[in-house]
Amino acid sequence: MKTTATSQEFIGKENRFGARNYAPVPVVVDHAKDCIVWDVEGREYIDMMSAYSAVSHGHLHPRVVAAAQRQLEKVAVTSRAYHGTALGPFLEKLCEMTGFERALPMTTGAEGVETAIKCARRWGNRVKGIVDGQAEILVARGNFHGRTSTIIGFSTEDEYRDGFGPFAGGFKHFDFGDMASVRAATTANTCAVLIEPIQGEAGVVVPPRGFFKQLREWCTQNNVLLITDEIQSGLGRTGKLFAFEHEGIRPDGLILGKALGGGVMAVSAFLADARVMDVFSPGSHGSTFGGNALAAAVGLEALKVIEDEKLVERSARLGEQLLSGLRGVMEDSRGLIRAVRGRGLWVGVDLNPELASGREMIERLAARGVLSKDTHETVIRFAPPLTISEQLIEDAIGIFRQVVNEKCMELGLMSSASMDLAMKIDKLLEIEELGERAMA
Ligand SMILES: *Cc1c(COP(=O)(O)O)cnc(C)c1O
């Protein structure tokens, strides 16, 4: 009799037949619902990663799935050679929610970024009068904008670049959060600044207060486009619909992706006002799958769900709980955690690299039923679906606390007696809280 395949067998197949460009956590996801993921053996995990914000709506949101199913009864792909009934309403909603006049749909985030780069350069040439081929785009050190050969060319991560040259020119670096270096990098040929409002891959790096206001003013004064990459930070992740709102500014161009696909498929877009976007003329840019009917139907529903379910407000509220809970773990961590930072449901926990690695800690978390992801060796990212409940956040923080305590004990930072005591106090607080909730 054939037994059902185990996690090990699936991992074996990926390792044997797949390119080796990833080193996944050894969890084989079989199925998922909202914020819970199950592996092949039926073990349950709290998803504190949400596929880097691609699953901000939770797994298989019923309204997004229904919208996809309705569209699949009609038509899925036609290419942009023809008009359709799904694209217009999607673009209208995108413009209405972002406040921009025009939207250009693509599929992956990196394509959205490529679109922004092309738009900025052509604007530089056609509107600003920069000689074709001379335009420069300023990018931040520590940036992450995707994996195409142009984009990795201006990454400052060796791992992303090594061996992949030659790279496209026309990009200059500045230090994230540092206006002096922006000023120094700007020339008459600068057409745009391309920047993440919060640097995700760099370790959830929040900019210093006022930086974006000054950057906005600088760009306006110098006739330079400010383009924010909100592929990860956008659509509610930081407790605002867009992270630029925290800074009290409005960019000239906006790139969206990840959550725009409602957790079921890849949908991205570049947005700008007509004065910028209209540099594109028929034939100058395109994509076979960009804005296909299925993607448009899914994207439209994804946007409506964010509004109807007040996911932005939820992210702000539960983000406070997540941040303060993780700060509490830091305070008791005997120096194992050196910083906790973030906005909304997006928090980076920075470990002391002499005491623990991010990878080791996320594997321990996974073994106890919490999925997260390390970045830059020392940072653990917590970014659950925006639909997560208070209780699940509490559970995840509790499990993280156990993992941290356990590591502290192994390192001799905490005696087993004091760890027992700490766990007992936690338990008592939990019981008390449950009691209070039952009374209320
Ligand atoms: C994920 C991401 C991208 C790239 O998106 P893909 O869909 O992987 O191509 C670009 N910019 C930021 C900020 C991202 O987080």
CSV table of C-alpha atoms and ligand atoms in Angstrom, one decimal:
chain,number,residue,atom,x,y,z
A,1,MET,CA,0.0,0.0,0.0
A,2,LYS,CA,1.3,3.4,-0.9
A,3,THR,CA,1.7,5.7,2.1
A,4,THR,CA,1.2,9.5,1.6
A,5,ALA,CA,4.3,11.5,0.9
A,6,THR,CA,6.0,13.1,3.8
A,7,SER,CA,7.5,16.6,4.2
A,8,GLN,CA,11.0,15.1,3.7
A,9,GLU,CA,10.0,13.6,0.3
A,10,PHE,CA,8.7,17.0,-0.9
A,11,ILE,CA,11.8,18.8,0.3
A,12,GLY,CA,13.9,16.1,-1.5
A,13,LYS,CA,12.2,16.7,-4.8
A,14,GLU,CA,12.6,20.5,-4.6
A,15,ASN,CA,16.3,20.0,-3.7
A,16,ARG,CA,16.8,17.4,-6.5
A,17,PHE,CA,15.0,19.2,-9.4
A,18,GLY,CA,14.9,22.8,-8.4
A,19,ALA,CA,17.5,25.5,-9.0
A,20,ARG,CA,19.3,26.2,-5.7
A,21,ASN,CA,18.5,29.9,-5.5
A,22,TYR,CA,16.6,29.5,-2.2
A,23,ALA,CA,17.3,27.9,1.2
A,24,PRO,CA,13.8,27.6,2.6
A,25,VAL,CA,12.9,26.9,6.2
A,26,PRO,CA,12.2,23.1,6.4
A,27,VAL,CA,8.4,23.5,6.6
A,28,VAL,CA,6.3,22.0,3.7
A,29,VAL,CA,3.1,24.0,3.5
A,30,ASP,CA,0.2,21.8,2.3
A,31,HIS,CA,-2.7,24.2,2.8
A,32,ALA,CA,-3.6,27.4,4.6
A,33,LYS,CA,-6.6,29.5,5.7
A,34,ASP,CA,-6.4,33.1,6.8
A,35,CYS,CA,-3.6,33.3,9.3
A,36,ILE,CA,-3.0,29.6,9.8
A,37,VAL,CA,-0.8,27.3,7.7
A,38,TRP,CA,-0.8,23.5,7.9
A,39,ASP,CA,2.1,21.3,6.8
A,40,VAL,CA,2.0,17.8,5.2
A,41,GLU,CA,1.9,16.1,8.6
A,42,GLY,CA,-1.0,18.3,9.7
A,43,ARG,CA,1.1,20.5,12.1
A,44,GLU,CA,-0.3,24.0,12.5
A,45,TYR,CA,1.6,27.2,12.2
A,46,ILE,CA,0.7,30.9,12.8
A,47,ASP,CA,1.7,32.8,9.7
A,48,MET,CA,3.7,35.8,10.9
A,49,MET,CA,5.3,36.4,7.5
A,50,SER,CA,2.3,36.6,5.1
A,51,ALA,CA,4.7,36.1,2.1
A,52,TYR,CA,6.4,39.5,2.6
A,53,SER,CA,2.9,41.2,2.5
A,54,ALA,CA,1.7,39.3,-0.5
A,55,VAL,CA,-0.8,37.6,1.8
A,56,SER,CA,-1.9,40.8,3.7
A,57,HIS,CA,-5.5,39.6,3.2
A,58,GLY,CA,-4.9,36.3,4.9
A,59,HIS,CA,-4.7,33.0,2.9
A,60,LEU,CA,-7.5,32.5,0.4
A,61,HIS,CA,-9.7,35.3,1.5
A,62,PRO,CA,-13.2,34.2,0.6
A,63,ARG,CA,-14.1,37.4,-1.2
A,64,VAL,CA,-10.9,37.4,-3.3
A,65,VAL,CA,-11.3,33.8,-4.1
A,66,ALA,CA,-14.9,34.3,-5.2
A,67,ALA,CA,-13.9,37.3,-7.4
A,68,ALA,CA,-11.3,35.1,-9.1
A,69,GLN,CA,-13.8,32.3,-9.5
A,70,ARG,CA,-16.4,34.7,-11.0
A,71,GLN,CA,-13.8,36.0,-13.5
A,72,LEU,CA,-12.7,32.4,-14.3
A,73,GLU,CA,-16.2,31.8,-15.6
A,74,LYS,CA,-15.8,34.6,-18.1
A,75,VAL,CA,-12.3,35.2,-19.4
A,76,ALA,CA,-8.8,35.3,-17.8
A,77,VAL,CA,-6.3,36.5,-20.4
A,78,THR,CA,-6.7,38.5,-23.6
A,79,SER,CA,-3.4,40.5,-23.6
A,80,ARG,CA,-3.7,44.3,-23.9
A,81,ALA,CA,-4.4,44.0,-27.6
A,82,TYR,CA,-8.1,44.4,-26.7
A,83,HIS,CA,-10.2,46.1,-24.0
A,84,GLY,CA,-12.0,44.2,-21.3
A,85,THR,CA,-14.6,44.6,-18.6
A,86,ALA,CA,-12.3,44.0,-15.6
A,87,LEU,CA,-9.4,46.4,-16.3
A,88,GLY,CA,-11.2,49.8,-16.3
A,89,PRO,CA,-12.9,49.3,-13.0
A,90,PHE,CA,-9.7,48.1,-11.4
A,91,LEU,CA,-7.7,51.1,-12.7
A,92,GLU,CA,-10.4,53.4,-11.5
A,93,LYS,CA,-10.4,52.0,-8.0
A,94,LEU,CA,-6.6,52.1,-7.9
A,95,CYS,CA,-6.6,55.8,-8.9
A,96,GLU,CA,-9.4,56.6,-6.5
A,97,MET,CA,-7.6,55.0,-3.5
A,98,THR,CA,-4.1,56.3,-4.3
A,99,GLY,CA,-5.1,59.8,-5.5
A,100,PHE,CA,-3.1,59.5,-8.7
A,101,GLU,CA,-4.6,60.2,-12.2
A,102,ARG,CA,-3.2,57.2,-14.0
A,103,ALA,CA,-2.2,53.6,-13.3
A,104,LEU,CA,-0.1,51.2,-15.3
A,105,PRO,CA,-0.7,47.5,-14.4
A,106,MET,CA,2.1,45.0,-14.4
A,107,THR,CA,2.5,41.5,-12.8
A,108,THR,CA,5.5,41.3,-10.5
A,109,GLY,CA,6.9,43.9,-8.3
A,110,ALA,CA,10.2,44.1,-10.1
A,111,GLU,CA,8.2,44.9,-13.3
A,112,GLY,CA,6.5,47.7,-11.5
A,113,VAL,CA,9.9,49.1,-10.5
A,114,GLU,CA,11.2,48.7,-14.1
A,115,THR,CA,8.1,50.6,-15.3
A,116,ALA,CA,8.9,53.4,-12.8
A,117,ILE,CA,12.5,53.5,-14.0
A,118,LYS,CA,11.5,53.8,-17.7
A,119,CYS,CA,8.9,56.4,-16.9
A,120,ALA,CA,11.3,58.5,-14.8
A,121,ARG,CA,14.0,58.4,-17.5
A,122,ARG,CA,11.6,59.3,-20.3
A,123,TRP,CA,10.1,62.1,-18.2
A,124,GLY,CA,13.7,63.3,-17.6
A,125,ASN,CA,14.3,63.4,-21.3
A,126,ARG,CA,10.9,64.6,-22.6
A,127,VAL,CA,9.9,67.0,-19.8
A,128,LYS,CA,13.0,68.0,-17.9
A,129,GLY,CA,15.2,68.1,-21.0
A,130,ILE,CA,18.0,65.7,-19.9
A,131,VAL,CA,19.9,64.3,-22.9
A,132,ASP,CA,18.7,60.8,-23.7
A,133,GLY,CA,21.1,58.3,-22.1
A,134,GLN,CA,22.3,60.8,-19.4
A,135,ALA,CA,19.5,60.5,-16.9
A,136,GLU,CA,20.4,59.5,-13.3
A,137,ILE,CA,18.2,58.0,-10.7
A,138,LEU,CA,19.2,58.3,-7.0
A,139,VAL,CA,18.7,55.1,-4.9
A,140,ALA,CA,19.3,54.5,-1.2
A,141,ARG,CA,22.1,52.2,0.1
A,142,GLY,CA,20.5,49.1,1.5
A,143,ASN,CA,17.7,49.3,-1.0
A,144,PHE,CA,15.6,46.3,-2.2
A,145,HIS,CA,13.6,46.8,-5.4
A,146,GLY,CA,13.6,43.3,-6.9
A,147,ARG,CA,15.8,41.0,-8.9
A,148,THR,CA,16.0,42.0,-12.5
A,149,SER,CA,19.5,42.6,-13.9
A,150,THR,CA,18.9,46.4,-13.9
A,151,ILE,CA,17.6,46.5,-10.4
A,152,ILE,CA,20.3,44.3,-8.8
A,153,GLY,CA,22.8,46.5,-10.6
A,154,PHE,CA,22.0,49.3,-8.1
A,155,SER,CA,21.6,47.0,-5.0
A,156,THR,CA,24.4,47.4,-2.4
A,157,GLU,CA,24.1,43.7,-1.4
A,158,ASP,CA,27.1,41.7,-2.7
A,159,GLU,CA,25.0,38.5,-2.5
A,160,TYR,CA,22.5,39.9,-5.0
A,161,ARG,CA,25.1,41.2,-7.5
A,162,ASP,CA,28.1,38.8,-7.4
A,163,GLY,CA,28.9,37.4,-10.8
A,164,PHE,CA,25.8,39.0,-12.5
A,165,GLY,CA,27.5,42.0,-14.1
A,166,PRO,CA,27.7,44.0,-16.3
A,167,PHE,CA,25.1,46.3,-14.8
A,168,ALA,CA,23.1,49.1,-16.3
A,169,GLY,CA,24.4,52.6,-15.5
A,170,GLY,CA,22.5,55.7,-14.5
A,171,PHE,CA,22.1,55.0,-10.8
A,172,LYS,CA,23.7,56.9,-7.9
A,173,HIS,CA,23.6,56.0,-4.2
A,174,PHE,CA,22.8,58.0,-1.1
A,175,ASP,CA,22.5,57.0,2.5
A,176,PHE,CA,18.9,56.2,3.6
A,177,GLY,CA,17.7,58.9,5.9
A,178,ASP,CA,20.6,61.3,5.2
A,179,MET,CA,19.7,64.5,3.3
A,180,ALA,CA,23.3,65.6,3.0
A,181,SER,CA,24.1,62.6,0.9
A,182,VAL,CA,21.0,63.1,-1.3
A,183,ARG,CA,22.2,66.7,-2.0
A,184,ALA,CA,25.7,65.5,-2.8
A,185,ALA,CA,24.4,62.9,-5.2
A,186,THR,CA,22.0,65.2,-7.1
A,187,THR,CA,23.1,66.7,-10.4
A,188,ALA,CA,21.3,68.5,-13.3
A,189,ASN,CA,20.8,65.0,-14.8
A,190,THR,CA,18.9,63.6,-11.8
A,191,CYS,CA,15.5,62.6,-13.0
A,192,ALA,CA,14.2,60.8,-9.9
A,193,VAL,CA,14.8,59.5,-6.4
A,194,LEU,CA,13.6,55.9,-6.1
A,195,ILE,CA,13.1,54.9,-2.4
A,196,GLU,CA,11.3,52.5,0.0
A,197,PRO,CA,9.5,54.5,2.7
A,198,ILE,CA,10.7,51.8,5.1
A,199,GLN,CA,13.5,49.6,4.1
A,200,GLY,CA,12.2,46.1,4.5
A,201,GLU,CA,14.9,43.7,3.4
A,202,ALA,CA,17.5,45.9,5.1
A,203,GLY,CA,15.8,45.0,8.4
A,204,VAL,CA,12.7,47.1,8.7
A,205,VAL,CA,14.6,50.3,8.8
A,206,VAL,CA,12.3,53.3,9.7
A,207,PRO,CA,13.6,56.7,8.4
A,208,PRO,CA,14.5,59.5,10.8
A,209,ARG,CA,11.6,61.9,11.5
A,210,GLY,CA,11.4,64.6,8.9
A,211,PHE,CA,13.7,63.0,6.3
A,212,PHE,CA,10.9,62.4,3.8
A,213,LYS,CA,9.6,66.0,4.2
A,214,GLN,CA,13.0,67.4,3.4
A,215,LEU,CA,13.4,64.9,0.5
A,216,ARG,CA,10.1,66.0,-0.9
A,217,GLU,CA,11.1,69.6,-0.8
A,218,TRP,CA,14.5,68.9,-2.3
A,219,CYS,CA,12.9,66.9,-5.2
A,220,THR,CA,10.4,69.7,-5.9
A,221,GLN,CA,13.1,72.4,-5.8
A,222,ASN,CA,15.3,70.5,-8.2
A,223,ASN,CA,12.6,69.3,-10.5
A,224,VAL,CA,13.3,65.6,-9.6
A,225,LEU,CA,10.5,63.0,-9.3
A,226,LEU,CA,10.1,61.3,-6.0
A,227,ILE,CA,9.1,57.7,-6.5
A,228,THR,CA,8.2,55.5,-3.6
A,229,ASP,CA,8.4,51.7,-3.8
A,230,GLU,CA,5.4,50.6,-1.6
A,231,ILE,CA,5.4,47.1,-2.9
A,232,GLN,CA,5.9,45.8,0.6
A,233,SER,CA,4.9,48.8,2.8
A,234,GLY,CA,1.8,49.7,0.9
A,235,LEU,CA,-1.9,48.8,1.3
A,236,GLY,CA,-2.1,48.9,5.0
A,237,ARG,CA,1.1,47.1,6.2
A,238,THR,CA,2.3,50.1,8.2
A,239,GLY,CA,-1.0,51.1,9.7
A,240,LYS,CA,-1.7,53.7,7.0
A,241,LEU,CA,-2.9,52.9,3.5
A,242,PHE,CA,0.5,54.0,2.3
A,243,ALA,CA,3.6,54.4,4.3
A,244,PHE,CA,4.3,57.9,2.8
A,245,GLU,CA,1.3,59.1,4.7
A,246,HIS,CA,3.3,58.8,7.9
A,247,GLU,CA,5.7,61.4,6.5
A,248,GLY,CA,3.0,63.9,5.5
A,249,ILE,CA,4.1,63.9,1.9
A,250,ARG,CA,2.9,62.7,-1.5
A,251,PRO,CA,5.3,61.2,-4.0
A,252,ASP,CA,5.2,61.8,-7.8
A,253,GLY,CA,5.1,58.1,-8.5
A,254,LEU,CA,4.0,55.1,-6.5
A,255,ILE,CA,4.8,51.4,-7.1
A,256,LEU,CA,2.5,48.7,-5.7
A,257,GLY,CA,2.6,44.9,-5.8
A,258,LYS,CA,2.4,42.0,-3.3
A,259,ALA,CA,-0.9,42.7,-1.4
A,260,LEU,CA,-2.4,44.1,-4.6
A,261,GLY,CA,-2.9,40.5,-5.7
A,262,GLY,CA,-5.1,39.8,-2.6
A,263,GLY,CA,-2.9,36.8,-1.6
A,264,VAL,CA,-3.9,34.7,-4.7
A,265,MET,CA,-1.7,35.9,-7.6
A,266,ALA,CA,0.9,38.5,-8.7
A,267,VAL,CA,-0.5,41.9,-9.5
A,268,SER,CA,1.5,45.1,-9.5
A,269,ALA,CA,1.1,48.7,-10.8
A,270,PHE,CA,2.9,51.9,-11.2
A,271,LEU,CA,0.9,55.1,-10.5
A,272,ALA,CA,1.5,58.7,-11.3
A,273,ASP,CA,-0.3,61.8,-12.5
A,274,ALA,CA,-0.8,62.5,-16.2
A,275,ARG,CA,2.0,65.0,-16.4
A,276,VAL,CA,4.4,62.1,-15.6
A,277,MET,CA,2.6,59.0,-16.9
A,278,ASP,CA,1.7,60.5,-20.3
A,279,VAL,CA,5.4,60.2,-21.4
A,280,PHE,CA,4.3,56.6,-22.3
A,281,SER,CA,2.9,56.4,-25.8
A,282,PRO,CA,1.4,53.3,-27.5
A,283,GLY,CA,4.3,50.8,-28.1
A,284,SER,CA,6.7,52.4,-25.6
A,285,HIS,CA,6.0,49.9,-22.8
A,286,GLY,CA,3.9,46.8,-22.2
A,287,SER,CA,3.6,43.3,-20.9
A,288,THR,CA,1.6,40.3,-22.1
A,289,PHE,CA,0.1,39.5,-18.7
A,290,GLY,CA,0.0,43.0,-17.1
A,291,GLY,CA,-3.6,44.0,-16.3
A,292,ASN,CA,-5.1,40.7,-17.5
A,293,ALA,CA,-8.8,40.2,-16.7
A,294,LEU,CA,-8.2,37.7,-13.9
A,295,ALA,CA,-5.5,39.9,-12.3
A,296,ALA,CA,-7.8,43.0,-12.6
A,297,ALA,CA,-10.8,41.3,-11.0
A,298,VAL,CA,-8.6,40.0,-8.2
A,299,GLY,CA,-6.9,43.4,-7.7
A,300,LEU,CA,-10.2,45.2,-7.6
A,301,GLU,CA,-11.6,42.9,-5.0
A,302,ALA,CA,-8.4,43.0,-3.0
A,303,LEU,CA,-8.7,46.8,-2.8
A,304,LYS,CA,-12.3,46.7,-1.8
A,305,VAL,CA,-11.6,44.2,1.0
A,306,ILE,CA,-9.0,46.5,2.4
A,307,GLU,CA,-11.6,49.3,2.6
A,308,ASP,CA,-14.6,47.2,3.7
A,309,GLU,CA,-12.8,45.2,6.4
A,310,LYS,CA,-10.9,48.3,7.6
A,311,LEU,CA,-7.6,46.4,7.4
A,312,VAL,CA,-5.6,49.6,7.6
A,313,GLU,CA,-7.1,50.6,11.0
A,314,ARG,CA,-6.7,47.0,12.1
A,315,SER,CA,-3.0,47.1,11.1
A,316,ALA,CA,-2.5,50.3,13.2
A,317,ARG,CA,-4.2,48.9,16.2
A,318,LEU,CA,-2.8,45.4,16.2
A,319,GLY,CA,0.6,46.7,15.2
A,320,GLU,CA,0.8,48.5,18.6
A,321,GLN,CA,0.1,45.3,20.3
A,322,LEU,CA,2.7,43.4,18.3
A,323,LEU,CA,5.3,46.1,18.8
A,324,SER,CA,4.8,46.5,22.5
A,325,GLY,CA,4.6,42.7,23.0
A,326,LEU,CA,7.9,42.2,21.2
A,327,ARG,CA,9.5,45.2,23.1
A,328,GLY,CA,8.4,43.4,26.3
A,329,VAL,CA,10.3,40.3,25.1
A,330,MET,CA,13.3,42.4,24.3
A,331,GLU,CA,13.4,43.9,27.8
A,332,ASP,CA,13.6,40.5,29.4
A,333,SER,CA,16.0,39.1,26.8
A,334,ARG,CA,19.3,39.7,28.7
A,335,GLY,CA,20.7,41.6,25.7
A,336,LEU,CA,19.9,38.8,23.2
A,337,ILE,CA,17.6,41.3,21.4
A,338,ARG,CA,19.2,44.7,20.8
A,339,ALA,CA,16.3,46.5,19.0
A,340,VAL,CA,12.7,46.1,18.0
A,341,ARG,CA,11.4,48.5,15.4
A,342,GLY,CA,8.5,48.8,13.0
A,343,ARG,CA,5.3,50.4,12.0
A,344,GLY,CA,1.9,48.8,11.9
A,345,LEU,CA,1.9,45.0,11.5
A,346,TRP,CA,5.5,45.1,10.3
A,347,VAL,CA,8.2,44.6,13.0
A,348,GLY,CA,11.8,43.8,12.8
A,349,VAL,CA,13.5,42.2,15.9
A,350,ASP,CA,17.3,42.8,15.8
A,351,LEU,CA,19.4,40.2,17.5
A,352,ASN,CA,22.8,40.5,19.0
A,353,PRO,CA,24.8,38.6,16.4
A,354,GLU,CA,27.3,37.4,19.0
A,355,LEU,CA,24.5,35.6,20.8
A,356,ALA,CA,22.2,34.3,18.1
A,357,SER,CA,21.5,34.2,14.4
A,358,GLY,CA,18.2,35.1,12.8
A,359,ARG,CA,18.1,31.8,10.9
A,360,GLU,CA,18.6,29.7,14.0
A,361,MET,CA,15.8,31.6,15.8
A,362,ILE,CA,13.3,31.4,13.0
A,363,GLU,CA,13.9,27.6,12.7
A,364,ARG,CA,13.2,27.3,16.4
A,365,LEU,CA,10.1,29.4,16.0
A,366,ALA,CA,8.9,27.2,13.1
A,367,ALA,CA,9.5,24.1,15.1
A,368,ARG,CA,7.1,25.6,17.7
A,369,GLY,CA,4.5,26.6,15.2
A,370,VAL,CA,5.3,30.2,14.2
A,371,LEU,CA,6.4,31.2,10.7
A,372,SER,CA,8.7,34.2,10.3
A,373,LYS,CA,11.7,35.1,8.3
A,374,ASP,CA,15.2,36.4,9.0
A,375,THR,CA,16.9,39.1,7.0
A,376,HIS,CA,20.4,40.4,7.1
A,377,GLU,CA,21.5,37.6,9.4
A,378,THR,CA,20.4,39.4,12.6
A,379,VAL,CA,16.8,40.6,12.0
A,380,ILE,CA,13.7,38.5,12.4
A,381,ARG,CA,10.7,39.9,10.6
A,382,PHE,CA,7.1,39.6,11.9
A,383,ALA,CA,4.5,40.7,9.4
A,384,PRO,CA,1.3,38.7,9.7
A,385,PRO,CA,-1.7,39.0,7.5
A,386,LEU,CA,-3.6,42.2,8.4
A,387,THR,CA,-6.6,40.0,9.3
A,388,ILE,CA,-4.8,38.4,12.2
A,389,SER,CA,-6.6,38.4,15.6
A,390,GLU,CA,-5.3,39.8,19.0
A,391,GLN,CA,-5.3,36.2,20.3
A,392,LEU,CA,-3.0,34.9,17.6
A,393,ILE,CA,-0.6,37.8,18.0
A,394,GLU,CA,-0.6,37.1,21.7
A,395,ASP,CA,0.1,33.4,21.0
A,396,ALA,CA,2.9,34.2,18.6
A,397,ILE,CA,4.5,36.6,21.0
A,398,GLY,CA,4.3,34.0,23.8
A,399,ILE,CA,6.0,31.4,21.6
A,400,PHE,CA,8.7,33.8,20.7
A,401,ARG,CA,9.2,34.6,24.3
A,402,GLN,CA,9.7,30.8,25.0
A,403,VAL,CA,12.2,30.5,22.2
A,404,VAL,CA,14.1,33.6,23.4
A,405,ASN,CA,14.1,32.3,27.0
A,406,GLU,CA,15.3,28.9,25.9
A,407,LYS,CA,18.2,30.4,24.0
A,408,CYS,CA,19.0,32.7,27.0
A,409,MET,CA,19.2,29.6,29.1
A,410,GLU,CA,21.4,27.7,26.7
A,411,LEU,CA,23.8,30.7,26.7
A,412,GLY,CA,23.8,30.8,30.4
A,413,LEU,CA,22.2,34.3,30.4
A,414,MET,CA,19.3,33.0,32.4
A,415,SER,CA,19.2,30.2,35.0
A,416,SER,CA,16.6,27.4,34.5
A,417,ALA,CA,15.1,28.5,37.8
A,418,SER,CA,14.5,32.0,36.7
A,419,MET,CA,13.3,30.8,33.3
A,420,ASP,CA,10.8,28.6,35.1
A,421,LEU,CA,9.7,31.6,37.2
A,422,ALA,CA,9.4,33.8,34.1
A,423,MET,CA,7.3,31.2,32.3
A,424,LYS,CA,5.1,30.7,35.4
A,425,ILE,CA,4.6,34.5,35.6
A,426,ASP,CA,3.6,34.5,32.0
A,427,LYS,CA,1.2,31.7,32.5
A,428,LEU,CA,-0.4,33.4,35.5
A,429,LEU,CA,-0.7,36.7,33.5
A,430,GLU,CA,-2.3,34.7,30.7
A,431,ILE,CA,-4.8,33.0,33.1
A,432,GLU,CA,-5.6,36.3,34.7
A,433,GLU,CA,-6.2,37.9,31.3
A,434,LEU,CA,-8.4,35.0,30.2
A,435,GLY,CA,-10.4,35.5,33.4
A,436,GLU,CA,-10.8,39.1,32.8
A,437,ARG,CA,-11.9,38.4,29.2
A,438,ALA,CA,-14.4,35.9,30.5
A,439,MET,CA,-15.8,38.4,33.0
A,440,ALA,CA,-16.0,41.2,30.3
B,1,LIG,C1,9.2,42.3,-3.0
B,1,LIG,C2,9.6,43.6,-3.4
B,1,LIG,C3,10.0,43.9,-4.7
B,1,LIG,C4,10.0,42.9,-5.8
B,1,LIG,O1,8.7,42.3,-6.0
B,1,LIG,P1,8.6,40.9,-6.8
B,1,LIG,O2,7.2,40.7,-6.9
B,1,LIG,O3,9.4,39.9,-6.0
B,1,LIG,O4,9.3,41.2,-8.1
B,1,LIG,C5,10.3,45.2,-5.0
B,1,LIG,N1,10.4,46.2,-4.0
B,1,LIG,C6,10.1,45.9,-2.7
B,1,LIG,C7,10.1,47.0,-1.7
B,1,LIG,C8,9.7,44.6,-2.4
B,1,LIG,O5,9.4,44.3,-1.1
